[in-house]
Amino acid sequence: MADDNRDERKLPASERRLRQAREQGRVPRSREAAHAGALLAMLAVAGLYGPTLADRTIGIVRGALRFDRGLSRDPARAVASLATAATDALWAVLPLLVAPVAAALLTTMAIGGVVWSVKPVQPDLSRIDPLAGLGRIFSIDGSIELVKLAAIAAGVGVIGGWFVASGFSQFAALAGLPLPAALVAAHGKLVGGLALAALVIVAAALVDAPVQIWRFRASMRMTPAEARQEARESDGDPRVKARVREKQRTMARGRMLSAVPRADVIVTNPTHYAVAIKYDDAAMTAPRVLAKGADLLAARIREIAAEAGVPTLEAPALARALYRHVEVEQEIPAALYAAVAQVLAYVYQLNQHLKGRGARPRVPGIDVPAGLDPQEAEA
């Protein structure tokens, strides 16, 4: 498809796409930057720690070459002495080993950030597939990496060759110096040679790091089709959302209808609207609408009310006003207090009559304040 063409990947990567890539361990990395960081750290440690390392090396060599007749007669002591010398040597060179590794990690994290993912180290048979490996080698990216490594190797080789050739006589002269003096002189020359080689690595890193960041962002660009698909996945498919809303409405309607039997009265108009009202002076500050509906839902409310013995009162204007201005589980507005009070008074008198305590009340004529009846506003 046209949207899948690389030329169509013109939209920047979304936060969701970048987050998913990070979860998979895909972030910009630059090996040259890591190499430069490690080499610079080694130079710094060599410059600061070199004299100390030389002193410790001399001490280890002297201790190892010191003749002890007891060691020659006791193999266990000889092995212990050798282990001690090896341990001292390891501790002596440990800063030279730790500093480059730490610097390489910090440099890598500075470019791509910290990634906590096991995806890159999970077994993947495609990585050892010979055909896939050949494809990567002879791909455009593989060719670029090969040319880059060849250029770096050539630069380091030229500088290394020049350094050795120009200083050969000086290195040869070190053989005639005492060991301490030879180590100090060799330290200075080696640090200088590493510094020259580091110039090539650092220059390559300064070019490679921005390029790798740019290539990563380019690879993460999206086609319009991918952007639309992600928007649907993020916001939800409209059809799925519609089904969810319909299910929510059905559940809310079920809860509402289950409250109808607890109502004091159903106000109707008489066929189009039905509103269930409840008032408990001990728990409510004003009457509350328990349920409301129009047309088929209104008929269902009246049906449930009849089954539960809840009285029904025809008050068209009040039913329309309540349906329009009051939501379910909300108290009625103060403007309708008087009208609803008339309804509740009628219901109270009707209940008393049904108990044989009075005459059957007359159905009151109930009016609502101007502006609250929707039909009045339409007229």
PDB file of N, CA and C in Angstrom, residues 194-263:
ATOM      1  N   LEU A 194      47.654   7.364  23.382  1.00  0.00           N
ATOM      2  CA  LEU A 194      46.217   7.124  23.528  1.00  0.00           C
ATOM      3  C   LEU A 194      45.419   8.404  23.276  1.00  0.00           C
ATOM      4  N   ALA A 195      45.980   9.537  23.695  1.00  0.00           N
ATOM      5  CA  ALA A 195      45.282  10.804  23.470  1.00  0.00           C
ATOM      6  C   ALA A 195      45.144  11.093  21.973  1.00  0.00           C
ATOM      7  N   LEU A 196      46.201  10.794  21.198  1.00  0.00           N
ATOM      8  CA  LEU A 196      46.114  10.994  19.747  1.00  0.00           C
ATOM      9  C   LEU A 196      45.059  10.064  19.127  1.00  0.00           C
ATOM     10  N   ALA A 197      45.043   8.796  19.582  1.00  0.00           N
ATOM     11  CA  ALA A 197      44.037   7.864  19.056  1.00  0.00           C
ATOM     12  C   ALA A 197      42.636   8.281  19.475  1.00  0.00           C
ATOM     13  N   ALA A 198      42.548   8.857  20.685  1.00  0.00           N
ATOM     14  CA  ALA A 198      41.240   9.277  21.177  1.00  0.00           C
ATOM     15  C   ALA A 198      40.658  10.395  20.328  1.00  0.00           C
ATOM     16  N   LEU A 199      41.524  11.214  19.725  1.00  0.00           N
ATOM     17  CA  LEU A 199      41.007  12.289  18.876  1.00  0.00           C
ATOM     18  C   LEU A 199      40.169  11.735  17.728  1.00  0.00           C
ATOM     19  N   VAL A 200      40.639  10.632  17.149  1.00  0.00           N
ATOM     20  CA  VAL A 200      39.894  10.011  16.049  1.00  0.00           C
ATOM     21  C   VAL A 200      38.561   9.458  16.561  1.00  0.00           C
ATOM     22  N   ILE A 201      38.572   8.751  17.699  1.00  0.00           N
ATOM     23  CA  ILE A 201      37.356   8.139  18.250  1.00  0.00           C
ATOM     24  C   ILE A 201      36.352   9.216  18.651  1.00  0.00           C
ATOM     25  N   VAL A 202      36.843  10.277  19.297  1.00  0.00           N
ATOM     26  CA  VAL A 202      35.945  11.347  19.738  1.00  0.00           C
ATOM     27  C   VAL A 202      35.318  12.054  18.529  1.00  0.00           C
ATOM     28  N   ALA A 203      36.138  12.306  17.493  1.00  0.00           N
ATOM     29  CA  ALA A 203      35.595  12.936  16.277  1.00  0.00           C
ATOM     30  C   ALA A 203      34.516  12.059  15.648  1.00  0.00           C
ATOM     31  N   ALA A 204      34.762  10.751  15.628  1.00  0.00           N
ATOM     32  CA  ALA A 204      33.760   9.838  15.079  1.00  0.00           C
ATOM     33  C   ALA A 204      32.493   9.840  15.938  1.00  0.00           C
ATOM     34  N   ALA A 205      32.658   9.913  17.259  1.00  0.00           N
ATOM     35  CA  ALA A 205      31.493   9.924  18.145  1.00  0.00           C
ATOM     36  C   ALA A 205      30.680  11.195  17.977  1.00  0.00           C
ATOM     37  N   LEU A 206      31.347  12.331  17.814  1.00  0.00           N
ATOM     38  CA  LEU A 206      30.635  13.598  17.636  1.00  0.00           C
ATOM     39  C   LEU A 206      29.795  13.598  16.362  1.00  0.00           C
ATOM     40  N   VAL A 207      30.225  12.822  15.373  1.00  0.00           N
ATOM     41  CA  VAL A 207      29.442  12.707  14.137  1.00  0.00           C
ATOM     42  C   VAL A 207      28.390  11.608  14.262  1.00  0.00           C
ATOM     43  N   ASP A 208      28.776  10.499  14.872  1.00  0.00           N
ATOM     44  CA  ASP A 208      27.895   9.323  14.877  1.00  0.00           C
ATOM     45  C   ASP A 208      26.699   9.497  15.810  1.00  0.00           C
ATOM     46  N   ALA A 209      26.891  10.105  16.984  1.00  0.00           N
ATOM     47  CA  ALA A 209      25.786  10.213  17.945  1.00  0.00           C
ATOM     48  C   ALA A 209      24.589  10.978  17.366  1.00  0.00           C
ATOM     49  N   PRO A 210      24.784  12.191  16.799  1.00  0.00           N
ATOM     50  CA  PRO A 210      23.619  12.863  16.187  1.00  0.00           C
ATOM     51  C   PRO A 210      23.010  12.087  15.031  1.00  0.00           C
ATOM     52  N   VAL A 211      23.878  11.405  14.261  1.00  0.00           N
ATOM     53  CA  VAL A 211      23.361  10.627  13.134  1.00  0.00           C
ATOM     54  C   VAL A 211      22.484   9.482  13.629  1.00  0.00           C
ATOM     55  N   GLN A 212      22.911   8.800  14.697  1.00  0.00           N
ATOM     56  CA  GLN A 212      22.127   7.685  15.223  1.00  0.00           C
ATOM     57  C   GLN A 212      20.794   8.169  15.790  1.00  0.00           C
ATOM     58  N   ILE A 213      20.804   9.321  16.435  1.00  0.00           N
ATOM     59  CA  ILE A 213      19.546   9.877  16.953  1.00  0.00           C
ATOM     60  C   ILE A 213      18.612  10.218  15.800  1.00  0.00           C
ATOM     61  N   TRP A 214      19.163  10.834  14.748  1.00  0.00           N
ATOM     62  CA  TRP A 214      18.344  11.172  13.583  1.00  0.00           C
ATOM     63  C   TRP A 214      17.807   9.926  12.905  1.00  0.00           C
ATOM     64  N   ARG A 215      18.631   8.900  12.748  1.00  0.00           N
ATOM     65  CA  ARG A 215      18.183   7.666  12.100  1.00  0.00           C
ATOM     66  C   ARG A 215      17.104   6.972  12.920  1.00  0.00           C
ATOM     67  N   PHE A 216      17.236   6.996  14.247  1.00  0.00           N
ATOM     68  CA  PHE A 216      16.209   6.372  15.093  1.00  0.00           C
ATOM     69  C   PHE A 216      14.877   7.091  14.941  1.00  0.00           C
ATOM     70  N   ARG A 217      14.915   8.421  14.987  1.00  0.00           N
ATOM     71  CA  ARG A 217      13.675   9.176  14.839  1.00  0.00           C
ATOM     72  C   ARG A 217      13.059   8.967  13.468  1.00  0.00           C
ATOM     73  N   ALA A 218      13.925   8.871  12.442  1.00  0.00           N
ATOM     74  CA  ALA A 218      13.401   8.621  11.095  1.00  0.00           C
ATOM     75  C   ALA A 218      12.753   7.245  11.012  1.00  0.00           C
ATOM     76  N   SER A 219      13.358   6.247  11.665  1.00  0.00           N
ATOM     77  CA  SER A 219      12.790   4.898  11.624  1.00  0.00           C
ATOM     78  C   SER A 219      11.483   4.807  12.398  1.00  0.00           C
ATOM     79  N   MET A 220      11.267   5.728  13.339  1.00  0.00           N
ATOM     80  CA  MET A 220      10.053   5.701  14.146  1.00  0.00           C
ATOM     81  C   MET A 220       8.930   6.541  13.552  1.00  0.00           C
ATOM     82  N   ARG A 221       9.194   7.223  12.444  1.00  0.00           N
ATOM     83  CA  ARG A 221       8.133   8.017  11.827  1.00  0.00           C
ATOM     84  C   ARG A 221       6.960   7.135  11.419  1.00  0.00           C
ATOM     85  N   MET A 222       5.804   7.726  11.312  1.00  0.00           N
ATOM     86  CA  MET A 222       4.574   6.981  11.077  1.00  0.00           C
ATOM     87  C   MET A 222       3.925   7.392   9.759  1.00  0.00           C
ATOM     88  N   THR A 223       3.248   6.440   9.159  1.00  0.00           N
ATOM     89  CA  THR A 223       2.424   6.741   7.994  1.00  0.00           C
ATOM     90  C   THR A 223       1.067   7.261   8.473  1.00  0.00           C
ATOM     91  N   PRO A 224       0.316   7.948   7.620  1.00  0.00           N
ATOM     92  CA  PRO A 224      -1.025   8.384   8.025  1.00  0.00           C
ATOM     93  C   PRO A 224      -1.904   7.229   8.478  1.00  0.00           C
ATOM     94  N   ALA A 225      -1.764   6.077   7.816  1.00  0.00           N
ATOM     95  CA  ALA A 225      -2.571   4.915   8.213  1.00  0.00           C
ATOM     96  C   ALA A 225      -2.208   4.458   9.616  1.00  0.00           C
ATOM     97  N   GLU A 226      -0.924   4.436   9.938  1.00  0.00           N
ATOM     98  CA  GLU A 226      -0.501   4.036  11.283  1.00  0.00           C
ATOM     99  C   GLU A 226      -0.980   5.029  12.327  1.00  0.00           C
ATOM    100  N   ALA A 227      -0.942   6.315  11.985  1.00  0.00           N
ATOM    101  CA  ALA A 227      -1.417   7.329  12.921  1.00  0.00           C
ATOM    102  C   ALA A 227      -2.912   7.166  13.190  1.00  0.00           C
ATOM    103  N   ARG A 228      -3.674   6.889  12.135  1.00  0.00           N
ATOM    104  CA  ARG A 228      -5.115   6.691  12.321  1.00  0.00           C
ATOM    105  C   ARG A 228      -5.392   5.442  13.147  1.00  0.00           C
ATOM    106  N   GLN A 229      -4.643   4.374  12.868  1.00  0.00           N
ATOM    107  CA  GLN A 229      -4.841   3.142  13.615  1.00  0.00           C
ATOM    108  C   GLN A 229      -4.502   3.344  15.087  1.00  0.00           C
ATOM    109  N   GLU A 230      -3.423   4.064  15.357  1.00  0.00           N
ATOM    110  CA  GLU A 230      -3.058   4.309  16.749  1.00  0.00           C
ATOM    111  C   GLU A 230      -4.086   5.176  17.454  1.00  0.00           C
ATOM    112  N   ALA A 231      -4.630   6.159  16.720  1.00  0.00           N
ATOM    113  CA  ALA A 231      -5.672   7.004  17.317  1.00  0.00           C
ATOM    114  C   ALA A 231      -6.889   6.170  17.695  1.00  0.00           C
ATOM    115  N   ARG A 232      -7.236   5.214  16.818  1.00  0.00           N
ATOM    116  CA  ARG A 232      -8.367   4.346  17.131  1.00  0.00           C
ATOM    117  C   ARG A 232      -8.071   3.479  18.341  1.00  0.00           C
ATOM    118  N   GLU A 233      -6.833   2.967  18.416  1.00  0.00           N
ATOM    119  CA  GLU A 233      -6.476   2.111  19.543  1.00  0.00           C
ATOM    120  C   GLU A 233      -6.389   2.901  20.843  1.00  0.00           C
ATOM    121  N   SER A 234      -5.914   4.156  20.750  1.00  0.00           N
ATOM    122  CA  SER A 234      -5.768   4.976  21.948  1.00  0.00           C
ATOM    123  C   SER A 234      -7.116   5.488  22.444  1.00  0.00           C
ATOM    124  N   ASP A 235      -7.917   6.011  21.517  1.00  0.00           N
ATOM    125  CA  ASP A 235      -9.206   6.589  21.901  1.00  0.00           C
ATOM    126  C   ASP A 235     -10.312   5.552  21.958  1.00  0.00           C
ATOM    127  N   GLY A 236     -10.078   4.408  21.328  1.00  0.00           N
ATOM    128  CA  GLY A 236     -11.105   3.387  21.295  1.00  0.00           C
ATOM    129  C   GLY A 236     -11.873   3.430  19.983  1.00  0.00           C
ATOM    130  N   ASP A 237     -12.198   2.266  19.477  1.00  0.00           N
ATOM    131  CA  ASP A 237     -12.991   2.166  18.260  1.00  0.00           C
ATOM    132  C   ASP A 237     -14.363   2.780  18.507  1.00  0.00           C
ATOM    133  N   PRO A 238     -14.830   3.688  17.629  1.00  0.00           N
ATOM    134  CA  PRO A 238     -16.141   4.311  17.849  1.00  0.00           C
ATOM    135  C   PRO A 238     -17.258   3.292  18.002  1.00  0.00           C
ATOM    136  N   ARG A 239     -17.184   2.188  17.255  1.00  0.00           N
ATOM    137  CA  ARG A 239     -18.239   1.186  17.369  1.00  0.00           C
ATOM    138  C   ARG A 239     -18.188   0.497  18.721  1.00  0.00           C
ATOM    139  N   VAL A 240     -16.977   0.230  19.209  1.00  0.00           N
ATOM    140  CA  VAL A 240     -16.851  -0.379  20.531  1.00  0.00           C
ATOM    141  C   VAL A 240     -17.323   0.590  21.610  1.00  0.00           C
ATOM    142  N   LYS A 241     -16.924   1.859  21.474  1.00  0.00           N
ATOM    143  CA  LYS A 241     -17.354   2.851  22.443  1.00  0.00           C
ATOM    144  C   LYS A 241     -18.866   3.003  22.445  1.00  0.00           C
ATOM    145  N   ALA A 242     -19.488   2.923  21.256  1.00  0.00           N
ATOM    146  CA  ALA A 242     -20.947   3.025  21.190  1.00  0.00           C
ATOM    147  C   ALA A 242     -21.601   1.847  21.900  1.00  0.00           C
ATOM    148  N   ARG A 243     -21.027   0.649  21.711  1.00  0.00           N
ATOM    149  CA  ARG A 243     -21.583  -0.514  22.400  1.00  0.00           C
ATOM    150  C   ARG A 243     -21.413  -0.399  23.904  1.00  0.00           C
ATOM    151  N   VAL A 244     -20.263   0.134  24.335  1.00  0.00           N
ATOM    152  CA  VAL A 244     -20.041   0.321  25.775  1.00  0.00           C
ATOM    153  C   VAL A 244     -21.042   1.317  26.342  1.00  0.00           C
ATOM    154  N   ARG A 245     -21.238   2.445  25.612  1.00  0.00           N
ATOM    155  CA  ARG A 245     -22.204   3.448  26.091  1.00  0.00           C
ATOM    156  C   ARG A 245     -23.613   2.874  26.154  1.00  0.00           C
ATOM    157  N   GLU A 246     -23.964   2.063  25.166  1.00  0.00           N
ATOM    158  CA  GLU A 246     -25.297   1.457  25.163  1.00  0.00           C
ATOM    159  C   GLU A 246     -25.456   0.507  26.344  1.00  0.00           C
ATOM    160  N   LYS A 247     -24.401  -0.258  26.625  1.00  0.00           N
ATOM    161  CA  LYS A 247     -24.459  -1.162  27.768  1.00  0.00           C
ATOM    162  C   LYS A 247     -24.560  -0.384  29.072  1.00  0.00           C
ATOM    163  N   GLN A 248     -23.828   0.724  29.161  1.00  0.00           N
ATOM    164  CA  GLN A 248     -23.910   1.553  30.358  1.00  0.00           C
ATOM    165  C   GLN A 248     -25.308   2.136  30.524  1.00  0.00           C
ATOM    166  N   ARG A 249     -25.908   2.583  29.403  1.00  0.00           N
ATOM    167  CA  ARG A 249     -27.263   3.121  29.479  1.00  0.00           C
ATOM    168  C   ARG A 249     -28.255   2.041  29.914  1.00  0.00           C
ATOM    169  N   THR A 250     -28.049   0.811  29.395  1.00  0.00           N
ATOM    170  CA  THR A 250     -28.943  -0.279  29.783  1.00  0.00           C
ATOM    171  C   THR A 250     -28.833  -0.579  31.271  1.00  0.00           C
ATOM    172  N   MET A 251     -27.598  -0.602  31.780  1.00  0.00           N
ATOM    173  CA  MET A 251     -27.407  -0.859  33.206  1.00  0.00           C
ATOM    174  C   MET A 251     -27.998   0.256  34.054  1.00  0.00           C
ATOM    175  N   ALA A 252     -27.784   1.516  33.609  1.00  0.00           N
ATOM    176  CA  ALA A 252     -28.347   2.645  34.363  1.00  0.00           C
ATOM    177  C   ALA A 252     -29.871   2.611  34.329  1.00  0.00           C
ATOM    178  N   ARG A 253     -30.442   2.217  33.163  1.00  0.00           N
ATOM    179  CA  ARG A 253     -31.899   2.128  33.060  1.00  0.00           C
ATOM    180  C   ARG A 253     -32.434   1.047  33.993  1.00  0.00           C
ATOM    181  N   GLY A 254     -31.689  -0.088  34.072  1.00  0.00           N
ATOM    182  CA  GLY A 254     -32.116  -1.147  34.971  1.00  0.00           C
ATOM    183  C   GLY A 254     -32.102  -0.709  36.426  1.00  0.00           C
ATOM    184  N   ARG A 255     -31.033   0.007  36.827  1.00  0.00           N
ATOM    185  CA  ARG A 255     -30.973   0.505  38.210  1.00  0.00           C
ATOM    186  C   ARG A 255     -32.103   1.494  38.468  1.00  0.00           C
ATOM    187  N   MET A 256     -32.384   2.339  37.485  1.00  0.00           N
ATOM    188  CA  MET A 256     -33.438   3.335  37.640  1.00  0.00           C
ATOM    189  C   MET A 256     -34.807   2.674  37.802  1.00  0.00           C
ATOM    190  N   LEU A 257     -35.093   1.677  36.967  1.00  0.00           N
ATOM    191  CA  LEU A 257     -36.391   1.018  37.040  1.00  0.00           C
ATOM    192  C   LEU A 257     -36.557   0.251  38.351  1.00  0.00           C
ATOM    193  N   SER A 258     -35.446  -0.259  38.885  1.00  0.00           N
ATOM    194  CA  SER A 258     -35.538  -0.982  40.152  1.00  0.00           C
ATOM    195  C   SER A 258     -35.892  -0.060  41.312  1.00  0.00           C
ATOM    196  N   ALA A 259     -35.729   1.259  41.118  1.00  0.00           N
ATOM    197  CA  ALA A 259     -36.060   2.207  42.183  1.00  0.00           C
ATOM    198  C   ALA A 259     -37.508   2.664  42.125  1.00  0.00           C
ATOM    199  N   VAL A 260     -38.222   2.345  41.046  1.00  0.00           N
ATOM    200  CA  VAL A 260     -39.605   2.821  40.906  1.00  0.00           C
ATOM    201  C   VAL A 260     -40.497   2.345  42.045  1.00  0.00           C
ATOM    202  N   PRO A 261     -40.426   1.068  42.493  1.00  0.00           N
ATOM    203  CA  PRO A 261     -41.317   0.632  43.577  1.00  0.00           C
ATOM    204  C   PRO A 261     -41.135   1.419  44.887  1.00  0.00           C
ATOM    205  N   ARG A 262     -40.020   2.108  45.055  1.00  0.00           N
ATOM    206  CA  ARG A 262     -39.792   2.884  46.280  1.00  0.00           C
ATOM    207  C   ARG A 262     -40.327   4.303  46.185  1.00  0.00           C
ATOM    208  N   ALA A 263     -40.881   4.673  45.030  1.00  0.00           N
ATOM    209  CA  ALA A 263     -41.372   6.037  44.838  1.00  0.00           C
ATOM    210  C   ALA A 263     -42.676   6.264  45.599  1.00  0.00           C
TER     211      ALA A 263
END
